[in-house]
Amino acid sequence: MKQHQLTPEQKSKIEKQKERRRRERRQREDEYCRRIERLRRQIAEARKRRQRMLLLFLLAVLAMQESILAAFQRSFINWPDPHPELKDWTPDPSNDFAPAPSSDDYCDGYSREQWTQMAAERGLKLGRKAELKAQWEADPERENFPWRYQEWGYKPFLAEVMNDLTDQRYQPDALTGLKLLSPAEVHRYLDEVYSINPLDLLHCRAELSADTVRNFQSHAAGWDEYKRRQAEESKRGKELSRKNDDDKGVPRPK
């Protein structure tokens, strides 16, 4: 049997096919090499990230351990007493540490009788709070105030009373207190503005009672001027309406 002979065209075609397969194989090899290199870089980056995260975690644990150790050490340190006991101590009721009147309390080991005796020997007086309370209880105007303010340990200030305007429960008491603590010339202004909106009175609030009274007086003057202008405008409106009715022949009401 004779071997089949290939024509030159067939041989050329076969060579081209072989060359194409070799080229495709080289392209696949290059692509695999690029993929492998890319995976290697990704693995290296992930390893670096993991190392950084592990390092941060270890640093956090170290910081926590150091803080616990510091707290543990502080708990066993014998800190000095910030208020050492004085050897030669003189009681000072002006600082409001004395037992209250009619009270059987003890203060730093002294009974009320002992404290009173020592205070009298040293010429000390009652604390400022007790003094203010005594003055308020002896004030003849105290009975005119609402029970809420009578129970206070001192005569209320205007700014404190005005704070009660923000609470609907205490607004009537606040109005009474404001009128008792301010001159009579502003009482009508307080009543009229309160009847419209009690919170509008807060615009007159100041830190000092004298400043609050001056604000009441200036606002009262402005309020009177506003009402006067309103009355004039209303009067002009009525006159204009009456004039229009006369021009139209509308009879006036008898």
Coordinates of N, CA and C in Angstrom, one line a residue:
M1 N 0.9 -1.2 0.0 CA 0.0 0.0 0.0 C 0.9 1.2 0.0
K2 N 0.6 2.1 -0.8 CA 1.5 3.3 -1.0 C 1.0 4.3 0.1
Q3 N 2.1 5.0 0.6 CA 1.8 6.1 1.6 C 1.2 7.3 0.9
H4 N 0.2 7.9 1.5 CA -0.5 9.0 1.0 C 0.4 10.3 0.9
Q5 N 0.6 10.8 -0.2 CA 1.4 12.0 -0.4 C 0.6 13.3 -0.2
L6 N 1.2 14.2 0.6 CA 0.5 15.5 0.9 C 0.9 16.5 -0.2
T7 N 0.0 17.3 -0.6 CA 0.3 18.3 -1.5 C 1.0 19.5 -0.8
P8 N 1.7 20.4 -1.5 CA 2.3 21.5 -0.8 C 1.2 22.4 -0.1
E9 N 0.1 22.5 -0.7 CA -1.0 23.4 0.0 C -1.4 22.8 1.3
Q10 N -1.5 21.4 1.3 CA -1.9 20.8 2.5 C -0.8 20.9 3.6
K11 N 0.4 20.7 3.2 CA 1.5 20.9 4.1 C 1.6 22.3 4.7
S12 N 1.3 23.3 3.9 CA 1.4 24.7 4.3 C 0.2 24.9 5.3
K13 N -0.9 24.3 5.0 CA -2.1 24.5 5.9 C -1.8 23.8 7.3
I14 N -1.2 22.6 7.2 CA -0.9 21.9 8.5 C 0.1 22.7 9.3
E15 N 1.1 23.3 8.7 CA 2.1 24.1 9.4 C 1.5 25.4 10.0
K16 N 0.5 26.0 9.3 CA -0.1 27.1 9.9 C -1.0 26.7 11.1
Q17 N -1.6 25.6 11.0 CA -2.4 25.1 12.2 C -1.5 24.9 13.4
K18 N -0.3 24.2 13.1 CA 0.6 23.9 14.2 C 1.1 25.2 14.8
E19 N 1.4 26.2 13.9 CA 1.9 27.5 14.4 C 0.8 28.2 15.2
R20 N -0.4 28.1 14.8 CA -1.5 28.8 15.6 C -1.7 28.1 16.9
R21 N -1.6 26.8 17.0 CA -1.7 26.1 18.3 C -0.6 26.4 19.2
R22 N 0.7 26.5 18.6 CA 1.8 26.9 19.5 C 1.6 28.4 20.0
R23 N 1.1 29.3 19.2 CA 0.8 30.7 19.6 C -0.2 30.7 20.7
E24 N -1.3 29.9 20.5 CA -2.4 29.9 21.5 C -1.9 29.3 22.9
R25 N -1.0 28.3 22.7 CA -0.4 27.7 23.9 C 0.4 28.7 24.7
R26 N 1.3 29.5 23.9 CA 2.1 30.5 24.6 C 1.2 31.6 25.2
Q27 N 0.1 31.9 24.6 CA -0.8 33.0 25.2 C -1.4 32.4 26.5
R28 N -1.8 31.2 26.5 CA -2.4 30.6 27.7 C -1.3 30.5 28.8
E29 N -0.1 30.1 28.4 CA 1.0 30.1 29.4 C 1.2 31.5 30.0
D30 N 1.2 32.5 29.1 CA 1.4 33.9 29.6 C 0.3 34.3 30.6
E31 N -0.9 33.9 30.2 CA -2.1 34.3 31.0 C -2.0 33.6 32.4
Y32 N -1.6 32.3 32.4 CA -1.5 31.6 33.6 C -0.4 32.2 34.5
C33 N 0.7 32.6 33.8 CA 1.8 33.3 34.6 C 1.3 34.6 35.2
R34 N 0.5 35.4 34.5 CA 0.0 36.6 35.0 C -0.9 36.4 36.2
R35 N -1.8 35.3 36.0 CA -2.7 35.0 37.1 C -2.0 34.6 38.4
I36 N -0.9 33.8 38.2 CA -0.2 33.3 39.3 C 0.5 34.5 40.0
E37 N 1.1 35.4 39.2 CA 1.8 36.5 39.8 C 0.8 37.4 40.5
R38 N -0.4 37.6 40.0 CA -1.4 38.4 40.6 C -1.9 37.8 41.9
L39 N -2.0 36.5 41.9 CA -2.4 35.8 43.2 C -1.3 35.9 44.2
R40 N -0.1 35.8 43.8 CA 1.0 36.0 44.7 C 1.0 37.3 45.4
R41 N 0.8 38.4 44.6 CA 0.7 39.7 45.1 C -0.4 39.9 46.1
Q42 N -1.6 39.3 45.7 CA -2.7 39.4 46.6 C -2.5 38.7 48.0
I43 N -1.8 37.5 47.9 CA -1.5 36.8 49.1 C -0.5 37.6 49.9
A44 N 0.5 38.2 49.3 CA 1.5 39.0 50.0 C 0.8 40.2 50.7
E45 N -0.1 40.9 50.0 CA -0.8 42.0 50.6 C -1.7 41.6 51.7
A46 N -2.4 40.5 51.5 CA -3.3 40.0 52.6 C -2.5 39.6 53.8
R47 N -1.2 39.1 53.6 CA -0.4 38.7 54.7 C 0.1 40.0 55.5
K48 N 0.4 41.0 54.7 CA 0.8 42.3 55.3 C -0.4 42.9 56.1
R49 N -1.6 42.9 55.5 CA -2.8 43.4 56.3 C -3.0 42.6 57.5
R50 N -2.9 41.3 57.4 CA -3.1 40.5 58.6 C -2.1 40.8 59.7
Q51 N -0.9 41.0 59.2 CA 0.2 41.3 60.2 C -0.1 42.7 60.9
R52 N -0.6 43.6 60.1 CA -0.9 44.9 60.6 C -2.0 44.8 61.6
M53 N -3.1 44.1 61.3 CA -4.2 43.9 62.2 C -3.8 43.2 63.4
L54 N -2.9 42.2 63.3 CA -2.4 41.5 64.5 C -1.6 42.4 65.3
L55 N -0.8 43.3 64.7 CA 0.0 44.2 65.5 C -0.8 45.2 66.2
L56 N -1.9 45.7 65.5 CA -2.8 46.6 66.2 C -3.5 46.0 67.4
F57 N -3.9 44.7 67.2 CA -4.6 44.0 68.3 C -3.7 43.8 69.5
L58 N -2.4 43.5 69.2 CA -1.5 43.3 70.3 C -1.2 44.6 71.0
L59 N -1.1 45.7 70.2 CA -0.9 47.0 70.9 C -2.1 47.4 71.8
A60 N -3.3 47.1 71.3 CA -4.5 47.3 72.1 C -4.5 46.5 73.4
V61 N -4.1 45.2 73.3 CA -4.0 44.4 74.5 C -3.0 44.9 75.4
L62 N -1.9 45.3 74.9 CA -0.8 45.8 75.7 C -1.2 47.1 76.5
A63 N -1.9 48.0 75.8 CA -2.4 49.2 76.4 C -3.4 48.9 77.5
M64 N -4.3 48.0 77.2 CA -5.3 47.6 78.2 C -4.6 47.0 79.5
Q65 N -3.6 46.1 79.2 CA -2.9 45.5 80.4 C -2.2 46.6 81.2
E66 N -1.6 47.6 80.5 CA -0.9 48.6 81.2 C -1.8 49.5 82.1
S67 N -3.0 49.8 81.5 CA -4.0 50.5 82.3 C -4.5 49.8 83.5
I68 N -4.7 48.4 83.3 CA -5.1 47.6 84.5 C -4.1 47.6 85.5
L69 N -2.8 47.4 85.1 CA -1.7 47.4 86.0 C -1.6 48.7 86.8
A70 N -1.8 49.9 86.1 CA -1.7 51.2 86.7 C -2.8 51.3 87.7
A71 N -4.0 50.9 87.4 CA -5.1 51.0 88.3 C -4.9 50.1 89.5
F72 N -4.3 48.9 89.3 CA -4.1 48.0 90.4 C -3.0 48.6 91.3
Q73 N -2.0 49.2 90.8 CA -1.0 49.8 91.6 C -1.5 51.0 92.4
R74 N -2.4 51.9 91.7 CA -3.0 53.0 92.5 C -3.8 52.6 93.6
S75 N -4.5 51.4 93.5 CA -5.4 51.0 94.6 C -4.6 50.6 95.8
F76 N -3.3 50.4 95.7 CA -2.5 50.0 96.9 C -1.6 51.1 97.3
I77 N -1.7 52.3 96.7 CA -0.9 53.4 97.1 C -1.5 54.1 98.3
N78 N -0.8 54.4 99.3 CA -1.3 55.1 100.5 C -1.3 56.6 100.3
W79 N -2.5 57.1 99.7 CA -2.5 58.5 99.4 C -2.7 59.3 100.7
P80 N -2.1 60.5 100.7 CA -2.3 61.3 101.9 C -3.7 61.8 102.0
D81 N -4.1 62.1 103.2 CA -5.5 62.6 103.5 C -5.6 64.0 103.0
P82 N -6.5 64.3 102.0 CA -6.6 65.6 101.5 C -7.1 66.6 102.5
H83 N -7.8 66.1 103.6 CA -8.3 66.9 104.6 C -7.8 66.4 106.0
P84 N -6.6 66.7 106.3 CA -6.0 66.2 107.6 C -6.7 66.8 108.7
E85 N -6.8 66.1 109.8 CA -7.5 66.6 111.0 C -6.6 67.7 111.6
L86 N -7.2 68.8 111.9 CA -6.5 69.9 112.5 C -6.4 69.7 114.0
K87 N -5.3 70.0 114.6 CA -5.1 69.8 116.0 C -5.7 71.0 116.8
D88 N -5.6 72.2 116.3 CA -6.2 73.3 117.0 C -7.4 73.8 116.1
W89 N -8.6 73.3 116.3 CA -9.7 73.6 115.4 C -10.7 74.4 116.1
T90 N -11.2 75.5 115.4 CA -12.2 76.4 116.0 C -13.4 76.3 115.2
P91 N -14.6 75.9 115.8 CA -15.8 75.8 115.1 C -16.3 77.1 114.5
D92 N -16.8 77.1 113.3 CA -17.2 78.3 112.6 C -18.6 78.2 112.1
P93 N -19.6 78.6 112.9 CA -21.0 78.4 112.4 C -21.3 79.2 111.2
S94 N -20.5 80.2 110.8 CA -20.8 81.0 109.6 C -20.6 80.2 108.4
N95 N -20.0 79.0 108.5 CA -19.9 78.1 107.3 C -21.0 77.1 107.3
D96 N -22.0 77.3 108.1 CA -23.2 76.5 108.1 C -23.0 75.0 108.4
F97 N -21.9 74.8 109.3 CA -21.7 73.5 109.8 C -22.3 73.2 111.2
A98 N -22.8 74.3 111.8 CA -23.4 74.2 113.1 C -24.7 73.5 113.1
P99 N -25.1 72.8 114.2 CA -26.4 72.1 114.2 C -27.5 73.2 114.1
A100 N -28.6 72.8 113.5 CA -29.7 73.7 113.3 C -30.3 74.0 114.6
P101 N -30.9 75.2 114.8 CA -31.7 75.4 116.1 C -32.7 74.4 116.3
S102 N -33.0 74.1 117.6 CA -34.0 73.1 118.0 C -33.7 71.8 117.5
S103 N -32.4 71.5 117.2 CA -32.0 70.2 116.7 C -31.0 69.5 117.7
D104 N -31.1 68.2 117.8 CA -30.2 67.5 118.7 C -29.1 66.9 117.9
D105 N -28.8 67.3 116.7 CA -27.7 66.8 115.9 C -26.4 67.1 116.6
Y106 N -25.4 66.3 116.2 CA -24.0 66.5 116.7 C -23.2 66.9 115.5
C107 N -22.2 67.8 115.7 CA -21.3 68.2 114.7 C -19.9 68.0 115.1
D108 N -19.2 67.1 114.5 CA -17.8 66.9 114.8 C -17.6 66.6 116.3
G109 N -18.5 65.9 116.9 CA -18.3 65.5 118.3 C -18.9 66.5 119.3
Y110 N -19.4 67.6 118.9 CA -19.9 68.6 119.8 C -21.4 68.5 119.8
S111 N -22.0 68.6 121.0 CA -23.5 68.7 121.0 C -23.9 70.2 120.7
R112 N -25.2 70.4 120.6 CA -25.7 71.7 120.2 C -25.4 72.7 121.4
E113 N -25.5 72.2 122.6 CA -25.2 73.1 123.8 C -23.7 73.5 123.8
Q114 N -22.8 72.5 123.6 CA -21.4 72.8 123.5 C -21.0 73.8 122.4
W115 N -21.7 73.5 121.2 CA -21.4 74.4 120.1 C -21.9 75.8 120.4
T116 N -23.1 75.9 120.9 CA -23.6 77.3 121.2 C -22.7 78.0 122.2
Q117 N -22.2 77.3 123.2 CA -21.3 77.9 124.2 C -20.0 78.3 123.5
M118 N -19.4 77.5 122.7 CA -18.1 77.9 122.1 C -18.4 79.0 121.1
A119 N -19.5 79.0 120.4 CA -19.7 80.1 119.4 C -19.9 81.4 120.2
A120 N -20.6 81.4 121.4 CA -20.8 82.6 122.1 C -19.5 83.1 122.7
E121 N -18.6 82.2 123.1 CA -17.3 82.6 123.7 C -16.4 83.3 122.6
R122 N -16.6 82.8 121.4 CA -15.7 83.4 120.3 C -16.4 84.5 119.5
G123 N -17.6 84.8 119.9 CA -18.3 85.9 119.2 C -18.8 85.5 117.9
L124 N -19.0 84.2 117.6 CA -19.5 83.8 116.3 C -21.0 83.9 116.2
K125 N -21.5 84.1 114.9 CA -22.9 84.2 114.7 C -23.4 83.0 113.9
L126 N -24.7 82.9 113.7 CA -25.2 81.8 112.9 C -24.8 82.0 111.5
G127 N -24.9 80.9 110.7 CA -24.5 80.9 109.3 C -25.4 81.8 108.5
R128 N -25.0 82.2 107.3 CA -25.7 83.1 106.5 C -27.1 82.5 106.1
K129 N -27.1 81.2 105.9 CA -28.4 80.6 105.5 C -29.4 80.8 106.7
A130 N -28.9 80.5 107.9 CA -29.8 80.6 109.0 C -30.3 82.0 109.2
E131 N -29.3 82.9 109.0 CA -29.7 84.4 109.1 C -30.7 84.8 108.1
L132 N -30.6 84.4 106.9 CA -31.6 84.7 105.8 C -32.9 84.1 106.1
K133 N -32.9 82.9 106.6 CA -34.2 82.2 107.0 C -34.9 82.9 108.1
A134 N -34.1 83.4 109.1 CA -34.7 84.1 110.2 C -35.2 85.4 109.8
Q135 N -34.5 86.1 108.9 CA -35.1 87.4 108.4 C -36.3 87.2 107.6
W136 N -36.4 86.1 106.8 CA -37.6 85.8 106.0 C -38.8 85.5 106.8
E137 N -38.5 84.7 107.8 CA -39.6 84.3 108.7 C -40.1 85.5 109.5
A138 N -39.3 86.5 109.8 CA -39.7 87.7 110.5 C -40.3 88.7 109.6
D139 N -40.2 88.6 108.3 CA -40.7 89.6 107.4 C -42.2 89.6 107.4
P140 N -42.8 90.8 107.7 CA -44.3 90.8 107.8 C -45.0 90.6 106.4
E141 N -44.3 90.8 105.3 CA -44.9 90.5 104.0 C -44.9 89.1 103.6
R142 N -44.2 88.2 104.4 CA -44.1 86.8 104.1 C -45.5 86.1 104.0
E143 N -46.4 86.5 104.8 CA -47.7 85.9 104.8 C -48.5 86.2 103.6
N144 N -48.1 87.3 102.8 CA -48.8 87.7 101.6 C -48.4 86.8 100.4
F145 N -47.3 86.2 100.5 CA -46.7 85.4 99.5 C -47.5 84.0 99.4
P146 N -47.5 83.4 98.2 CA -48.1 82.1 98.2 C -47.3 81.1 99.1
W147 N -48.0 80.0 99.5 CA -47.3 79.1 100.4 C -46.1 78.5 99.8
R148 N -45.9 78.4 98.5 CA -44.7 77.9 97.9 C -43.5 78.7 98.3
Y149 N -43.7 80.0 98.3 CA -42.5 80.9 98.6 C -42.3 81.1 100.1
Q150 N -43.4 80.9 100.9 CA -43.3 81.0 102.3 C -42.4 79.9 102.9
E151 N -42.3 78.8 102.2 CA -41.6 77.6 102.6 C -40.1 77.8 102.3
W152 N -39.7 78.7 101.5 CA -38.3 78.9 101.1 C -37.5 79.4 102.3
G153 N -36.2 79.2 102.3 CA -35.4 79.6 103.4 C -34.9 81.0 103.3
Y154 N -35.4 81.8 102.4 CA -35.1 83.2 102.2 C -36.1 83.9 101.4
K155 N -36.1 85.2 101.4 CA -37.1 85.9 100.5 C -36.7 85.7 99.1
P156 N -37.7 85.3 98.2 CA -37.3 85.0 96.8 C -36.9 86.2 96.1
F157 N -36.1 86.0 95.1 CA -35.7 87.1 94.2 C -36.6 87.1 92.9
L158 N -36.7 88.2 92.3 CA -37.6 88.3 91.1 C -37.2 87.3 90.0
A159 N -35.9 87.1 89.8 CA -35.5 86.2 88.7 C -35.9 84.8 89.0
E160 N -35.9 84.4 90.3 CA -36.3 83.0 90.7 C -37.8 82.9 90.6
V161 N -38.5 83.9 90.9 CA -40.0 83.8 90.8 C -40.4 83.7 89.3
M162 N -39.7 84.5 88.5 CA -40.0 84.4 87.1 C -39.7 83.1 86.4
N163 N -38.8 82.3 87.0 CA -38.5 81.0 86.5 C -39.8 80.1 86.6
D164 N -40.6 80.4 87.6 CA -41.9 79.6 87.8 C -42.9 79.8 86.7
L165 N -42.7 80.9 85.9 CA -43.6 81.1 84.8 C -43.5 80.1 83.7
T166 N -42.4 79.4 83.7 CA -42.2 78.3 82.7 C -43.0 77.0 83.0
D167 N -43.5 77.0 84.2 CA -44.3 75.8 84.7 C -45.7 76.2 84.9
Q168 N -46.6 75.6 84.1 CA -48.0 76.1 84.2 C -48.6 75.9 85.6
R169 N -48.1 74.9 86.4 CA -48.6 74.7 87.7 C -48.4 75.9 88.6
Y170 N -47.2 76.6 88.5 CA -46.8 77.6 89.4 C -47.0 79.0 88.8
Q171 N -47.6 79.1 87.7 CA -47.8 80.5 87.1 C -48.6 81.4 87.9
P172 N -49.8 81.0 88.5 CA -50.5 81.9 89.4 C -49.7 82.4 90.6
D173 N -48.9 81.4 91.2 CA -48.1 81.8 92.3 C -47.0 82.8 91.9
A174 N -46.5 82.6 90.7 CA -45.4 83.5 90.2 C -46.0 84.9 89.9
L175 N -47.2 85.0 89.4 CA -47.8 86.3 89.2 C -47.9 87.1 90.5
T176 N -48.4 86.3 91.5 CA -48.6 87.0 92.8 C -47.3 87.4 93.4
G177 N -46.3 86.6 93.2 CA -44.9 86.9 93.7 C -44.3 88.1 93.0
L178 N -44.5 88.2 91.7 CA -44.0 89.3 90.9 C -44.6 90.6 91.3
K179 N -45.9 90.6 91.6 CA -46.6 91.8 92.0 C -46.2 92.3 93.4
L180 N -45.9 91.3 94.3 CA -45.4 91.6 95.6 C -44.0 92.2 95.6
L181 N -43.2 91.8 94.6 CA -41.8 92.2 94.6 C -41.5 93.4 93.6
S182 N -42.6 93.9 93.1 CA -42.4 95.0 92.1 C -43.3 96.2 92.5
P183 N -43.0 97.4 92.0 CA -43.9 98.5 92.4 C -45.3 98.4 91.8
A184 N -46.2 99.2 92.4 CA -47.6 99.1 92.0 C -47.8 99.6 90.6
E185 N -46.9 100.5 90.1 CA -47.1 101.1 88.8 C -47.1 100.1 87.6
V186 N -46.5 98.9 87.9 CA -46.4 97.9 86.8 C -47.3 96.7 87.0
H187 N -48.2 96.8 88.0 CA -49.1 95.7 88.3 C -50.1 95.5 87.2
R188 N -50.6 96.6 86.7 CA -51.6 96.5 85.6 C -51.0 95.9 84.3
Y189 N -49.7 96.2 84.1 CA -49.0 95.7 82.9 C -48.8 94.2 83.1
L190 N -48.4 93.8 84.4 CA -48.2 92.3 84.6 C -49.5 91.5 84.5
D191 N -50.6 92.1 85.0 CA -51.9 91.4 84.8 C -52.3 91.2 83.4
E192 N -52.2 92.3 82.6 CA -52.7 92.3 81.2 C -51.8 91.4 80.4
V193 N -50.5 91.4 80.5 CA -49.7 90.6 79.7 C -49.8 89.1 80.1
Y194 N -50.0 88.9 81.5 CA -50.2 87.5 82.0 C -51.4 86.9 81.4
S195 N -52.5 87.7 81.3 CA -53.7 87.2 80.7 C -53.6 86.8 79.3
I196 N -52.7 87.4 78.6 CA -52.5 87.0 77.1 C -51.5 85.8 77.0
N197 N -50.3 86.0 77.6 CA -49.4 84.9 77.6 C -48.4 85.1 78.7
P198 N -48.4 84.3 79.7 CA -47.5 84.5 80.9 C -46.0 84.5 80.5
L199 N -45.7 83.7 79.4 CA -44.3 83.6 79.0 C -43.7 84.9 78.5
D200 N -44.6 85.8 78.0 CA -44.1 87.1 77.5 C -43.4 87.9 78.6
L201 N -43.7 87.6 79.8 CA -43.1 88.4 80.9 C -41.6 88.0 81.1
L202 N -41.2 86.9 80.5 CA -39.9 86.4 80.7 C -38.9 87.3 79.9
H203 N -39.4 88.1 79.0 CA -38.5 89.1 78.3 C -38.0 90.1 79.2
C204 N -38.6 90.3 80.4 CA -38.1 91.3 81.3 C -37.1 90.7 82.4
R205 N -36.9 89.4 82.3 CA -36.0 88.8 83.3 C -34.6 89.3 83.2
A206 N -34.0 89.5 84.4 CA -32.6 89.9 84.5 C -32.0 89.2 85.7
E207 N -30.7 89.2 85.8 CA -30.0 88.6 87.0 C -30.3 89.3 88.3
L208 N -30.3 90.7 88.2 CA -30.5 91.5 89.4 C -32.0 91.9 89.4
S209 N -32.6 91.9 90.6 CA -34.0 92.3 90.8 C -34.2 93.7 90.4
A210 N -33.2 94.6 90.7 CA -33.4 96.0 90.3 C -33.5 96.1 88.7
D211 N -32.7 95.4 88.0 CA -32.7 95.4 86.6 C -34.1 94.9 86.1
T212 N -34.6 93.8 86.7 CA -35.9 93.3 86.3 C -37.0 94.3 86.5
V213 N -36.9 95.1 87.6 CA -37.9 96.1 87.9 C -37.9 97.2 86.8
R214 N -36.6 97.6 86.5 CA -36.5 98.6 85.4 C -37.0 98.1 84.1
N215 N -36.8 96.8 83.8 CA -37.4 96.2 82.6 C -38.9 96.2 82.6
F216 N -39.5 95.9 83.8 CA -40.9 96.0 84.0 C -41.4 97.4 83.6
Q217 N -40.7 98.4 84.2 CA -41.2 99.8 84.0 C -41.1 100.2 82.5
S218 N -40.0 99.8 81.9 CA -39.9 100.2 80.4 C -40.9 99.5 79.6
H219 N -41.1 98.2 79.8 CA -42.0 97.4 79.1 C -43.5 97.9 79.3
A220 N -43.7 98.3 80.6 CA -45.1 98.8 80.9 C -45.3 100.1 80.2
A221 N -44.3 101.0 80.1 CA -44.5 102.2 79.3 C -44.7 101.9 77.8
G222 N -44.0 101.0 77.3 CA -44.2 100.6 75.9 C -45.6 99.9 75.7
W223 N -46.0 99.2 76.7 CA -47.3 98.5 76.6 C -48.4 99.6 76.6
D224 N -48.3 100.6 77.4 CA -49.3 101.7 77.5 C -49.4 102.4 76.1
E225 N -48.2 102.7 75.6 CA -48.1 103.4 74.3 C -48.7 102.5 73.2
Y226 N -48.5 101.2 73.2 CA -49.1 100.3 72.2 C -50.6 100.3 72.3
K227 N -51.1 100.3 73.6 CA -52.6 100.3 73.7 C -53.2 101.6 73.3
R228 N -52.5 102.7 73.5 CA -53.0 104.0 73.1 C -53.0 104.1 71.6
R229 N -52.0 103.6 70.9 CA -52.1 103.6 69.4 C -53.2 102.7 68.9
Q230 N -53.4 101.6 69.6 CA -54.4 100.7 69.1 C -55.8 101.3 69.3
A231 N -56.0 102.1 70.4 CA -57.3 102.8 70.6 C -57.5 103.9 69.6
E232 N -56.4 104.6 69.3 CA -56.5 105.7 68.3 C -56.9 105.1 66.9
E233 N -56.2 104.0 66.5 CA -56.5 103.3 65.3 C -57.9 102.8 65.2
S234 N -58.4 102.2 66.4 CA -59.7 101.8 66.4 C -60.7 102.9 66.3
K235 N -60.4 104.0 66.9 CA -61.3 105.2 66.9 C -61.4 105.7 65.5
R236 N -60.2 105.8 64.8 CA -60.2 106.3 63.4 C -60.9 105.4 62.5
G237 N -60.8 104.1 62.8 CA -61.5 103.1 62.0 C -63.0 103.3 62.1
K238 N -63.5 103.5 63.3 CA -64.9 103.7 63.6 C -65.4 105.0 62.9
E239 N -64.6 106.1 63.0 CA -65.0 107.3 62.4 C -65.1 107.2 60.9
L240 N -64.1 106.5 60.3 CA -64.1 106.3 58.9 C -65.3 105.5 58.4
S241 N -65.6 104.5 59.2 CA -66.8 103.6 58.9 C -68.1 104.5 59.0
R242 N -68.2 105.3 60.0 CA -69.4 106.1 60.2 C -69.5 107.1 59.0
K243 N -68.3 107.7 58.6 CA -68.4 108.7 57.5 C -68.8 108.0 56.2
N244 N -68.3 106.8 56.0 CA -68.8 106.1 54.8 C -70.2 105.8 54.8
D245 N -70.8 105.4 56.0 CA -72.2 105.2 56.2 C -73.0 106.4 55.9
D246 N -72.5 107.6 56.4 CA -73.2 108.8 56.1 C -73.2 109.2 54.6
D247 N -72.1 108.9 54.0 CA -72.0 109.2 52.5 C -73.0 108.3 51.8
K248 N -73.2 107.1 52.3 CA -74.1 106.2 51.6 C -75.6 106.3 52.0
G249 N -75.8 107.2 53.0 CA -77.2 107.5 53.5 C -77.7 106.4 54.5
V250 N -76.7 105.7 55.1 CA -77.1 104.7 56.1 C -77.4 105.4 57.4
P251 N -78.6 105.2 57.9 CA -78.9 105.9 59.2 C -78.1 105.4 60.4
R252 N -77.7 106.2 61.3 CA -77.0 105.8 62.4 C -77.9 105.1 63.4
P253 N -77.3 104.2 64.2 CA -78.1 103.5 65.2 C -78.5 104.5 66.3
K254 N -79.7 104.4 66.7 CA -80.2 105.3 67.8 C -79.9 104.7 69.2

